[in-house]
Amino acid sequence: MTLKVLNTSEFDPYYQRYLDKLPMDIPLWESFHLGKSQVMEFFKAIPEAKHDFRYAPEKWTPKEVLQHLIDTERIFQYRCFRIARHDKTELAGFDQNIFIEPSMASNKTIEAIVSEFIAVRDSSLSLLHSLSEMDLAQI
């Protein structure tokens, strides 16, 4: 599955701004592989002195941003699984802002958070590889 085959009626318009940042012709699983290495490289390149930096009060640090990516991927992975399995139960929303403080990202090393990202991304890839084109069409 690529973005080329995605119809705008298949997703909430809110997500268009994210989809517009992706290549149109790369397969879904391949983009997850590519994104994995890009995210790892990006966060590993941030100098240690900047890991807990906030550019303004109440803004997230780089470690909190990465933790947010992990938390959000977990939520969307769960949603993907339920939809692919034809579960018609309404999916609950989530408030990303309440997830950050209890995540304790500021108490973790960037290496630990990157390792967690790798584990979650590998789990997402495993799920995507297990789904057929028909399963993905449900999503």
Tab-separated table of C-alpha atoms in Angstrom:
chain	number	residue	atom	x	y	z
A	1	MET	CA	0.000	0.000	0.000
A	2	THR	CA	1.209	3.488	-0.913
A	3	LEU	CA	-0.291	6.938	-0.495
A	4	LYS	CA	-1.201	6.871	-4.186
A	5	VAL	CA	-3.956	4.366	-3.473
A	6	LEU	CA	-5.276	6.210	-0.428
A	7	ASN	CA	-8.567	8.004	-0.932
A	8	THR	CA	-9.255	11.185	1.072
A	9	SER	CA	-12.507	9.628	2.291
A	10	GLU	CA	-10.436	6.991	4.120
A	11	PHE	CA	-8.943	9.324	6.731
A	12	ASP	CA	-9.830	12.342	8.809
A	13	PRO	CA	-8.811	15.607	7.095
A	14	TYR	CA	-6.799	16.498	10.223
A	15	TYR	CA	-4.142	13.961	9.166
A	16	GLN	CA	-3.670	15.422	5.676
A	17	ARG	CA	-0.916	17.731	6.952
A	18	TYR	CA	1.081	14.691	8.048
A	19	LEU	CA	0.404	12.677	4.899
A	20	ASP	CA	1.541	15.602	2.753
A	21	LYS	CA	5.042	15.182	4.190
A	22	LEU	CA	5.357	11.598	2.921
A	23	PRO	CA	6.439	10.323	-0.500
A	24	MET	CA	3.479	9.196	-2.595
A	25	ASP	CA	5.017	6.047	-4.063
A	26	ILE	CA	6.894	4.335	-1.223
A	27	PRO	CA	5.219	1.252	0.299
A	28	LEU	CA	3.908	1.687	3.841
A	29	TRP	CA	6.259	-0.853	5.441
A	30	GLU	CA	9.243	0.627	3.589
A	31	SER	CA	8.460	4.111	4.862
A	32	PHE	CA	8.379	2.704	8.403
A	33	HIS	CA	11.864	1.223	7.880
A	34	LEU	CA	13.169	4.470	6.440
A	35	GLY	CA	11.557	6.528	9.194
A	36	LYS	CA	13.102	4.291	11.832
A	37	SER	CA	16.656	5.050	10.727
A	38	GLN	CA	15.928	8.754	10.182
A	39	VAL	CA	14.429	9.203	13.649
A	40	MET	CA	17.298	7.309	15.307
A	41	GLU	CA	19.920	9.369	13.470
A	42	PHE	CA	18.158	12.642	14.216
A	43	PHE	CA	17.831	12.101	17.964
A	44	LYS	CA	21.295	10.570	18.367
A	45	ALA	CA	22.758	13.678	16.681
A	46	ILE	CA	21.320	16.071	19.273
A	47	PRO	CA	24.083	17.162	21.658
A	48	GLU	CA	23.625	15.799	25.182
A	49	ALA	CA	23.411	19.336	26.593
A	50	LYS	CA	20.229	19.859	24.536
A	51	HIS	CA	18.379	16.653	25.523
A	52	ASP	CA	16.437	18.421	28.290
A	53	PHE	CA	16.286	21.852	26.633
A	54	ARG	CA	12.956	23.706	26.458
A	55	TYR	CA	12.867	26.604	24.031
A	56	ALA	CA	9.989	28.097	26.060
A	57	PRO	CA	8.161	27.247	29.290
A	58	GLU	CA	5.679	24.383	28.917
A	59	LYS	CA	7.276	23.256	25.617
A	60	TRP	CA	8.576	19.726	25.252
A	61	THR	CA	12.231	18.758	25.382
A	62	PRO	CA	13.768	16.631	22.608
A	63	LYS	CA	13.479	13.586	24.884
A	64	GLU	CA	9.798	14.324	25.470
A	65	VAL	CA	9.208	14.755	21.734
A	66	LEU	CA	10.729	11.329	21.078
A	67	GLN	CA	8.675	9.832	23.922
A	68	HIS	CA	5.579	11.403	22.335
A	69	LEU	CA	6.421	9.730	19.011
A	70	ILE	CA	6.717	6.387	20.817
A	71	ASP	CA	3.468	6.806	22.752
A	72	THR	CA	1.585	7.897	19.646
A	73	GLU	CA	2.942	5.012	17.583
A	74	ARG	CA	1.772	2.581	20.265
A	75	ILE	CA	-1.716	4.069	20.161
A	76	PHE	CA	-1.906	4.032	16.365
A	77	GLN	CA	-0.506	0.497	16.238
A	78	TYR	CA	-3.318	-0.633	18.531
A	79	ARG	CA	-5.867	1.195	16.372
A	80	CYS	CA	-4.433	-0.359	13.213
A	81	PHE	CA	-4.674	-3.828	14.725
A	82	ARG	CA	-8.287	-3.371	15.825
A	83	ILE	CA	-9.395	-1.975	12.483
A	84	ALA	CA	-7.547	-4.681	10.525
A	85	ARG	CA	-9.370	-7.269	12.629
A	86	HIS	CA	-12.712	-5.642	11.734
A	87	ASP	CA	-13.423	-4.420	15.265
A	88	LYS	CA	-16.236	-1.890	14.863
A	89	THR	CA	-16.021	-0.572	18.426
A	90	GLU	CA	-15.458	3.183	18.488
A	91	LEU	CA	-11.825	4.072	19.093
A	92	ALA	CA	-11.116	6.388	22.002
A	93	GLY	CA	-9.174	9.574	21.499
A	94	PHE	CA	-6.214	10.562	23.630
A	95	ASP	CA	-4.777	13.728	25.079
A	96	GLN	CA	-1.099	13.757	24.151
A	97	ASN	CA	-0.312	16.442	26.712
A	98	ILE	CA	-1.249	14.335	29.726
A	99	PHE	CA	1.036	11.503	28.588
A	100	ILE	CA	4.312	13.424	28.842
A	101	GLU	CA	4.699	14.000	32.576
A	102	PRO	CA	3.979	10.413	33.678
A	103	SER	CA	6.273	9.121	30.915
A	104	MET	CA	9.219	10.400	32.961
A	105	ALA	CA	11.137	11.043	29.732
A	106	SER	CA	13.324	13.575	31.525
A	107	ASN	CA	14.602	10.807	33.821
A	108	LYS	CA	15.618	8.567	30.904
A	109	THR	CA	18.723	8.722	28.769
A	110	ILE	CA	18.346	9.475	25.095
A	111	GLU	CA	19.845	6.021	24.443
A	112	ALA	CA	17.079	4.390	26.509
A	113	ILE	CA	14.369	6.322	24.690
A	114	VAL	CA	15.880	5.541	21.274
A	115	SER	CA	16.018	1.869	22.283
A	116	GLU	CA	12.339	2.030	23.244
A	117	PHE	CA	11.561	3.671	19.895
A	118	ILE	CA	13.363	0.855	18.061
A	119	ALA	CA	11.364	-1.779	19.958
A	120	VAL	CA	8.048	-0.061	19.229
A	121	ARG	CA	8.912	0.552	15.567
A	122	ASP	CA	9.996	-3.085	15.144
A	123	SER	CA	6.672	-4.135	16.654
A	124	SER	CA	4.827	-1.845	14.209
A	125	LEU	CA	6.787	-3.342	11.323
A	126	SER	CA	5.944	-6.843	12.496
A	127	LEU	CA	2.260	-5.939	12.589
A	128	LEU	CA	2.364	-4.299	9.146
A	129	HIS	CA	4.125	-7.307	7.631
A	130	SER	CA	1.434	-9.583	9.080
A	131	LEU	CA	-1.396	-7.667	7.404
A	132	SER	CA	-2.652	-8.384	3.909
A	133	GLU	CA	-3.659	-5.745	1.377
A	134	MET	CA	-7.254	-6.572	2.295
A	135	ASP	CA	-6.501	-5.952	5.994
A	136	LEU	CA	-4.890	-2.628	5.128
A	137	ALA	CA	-7.897	-1.652	3.049
A	138	GLN	CA	-9.993	-1.871	6.233
A	139	ILE	CA	-7.847	0.772	7.875
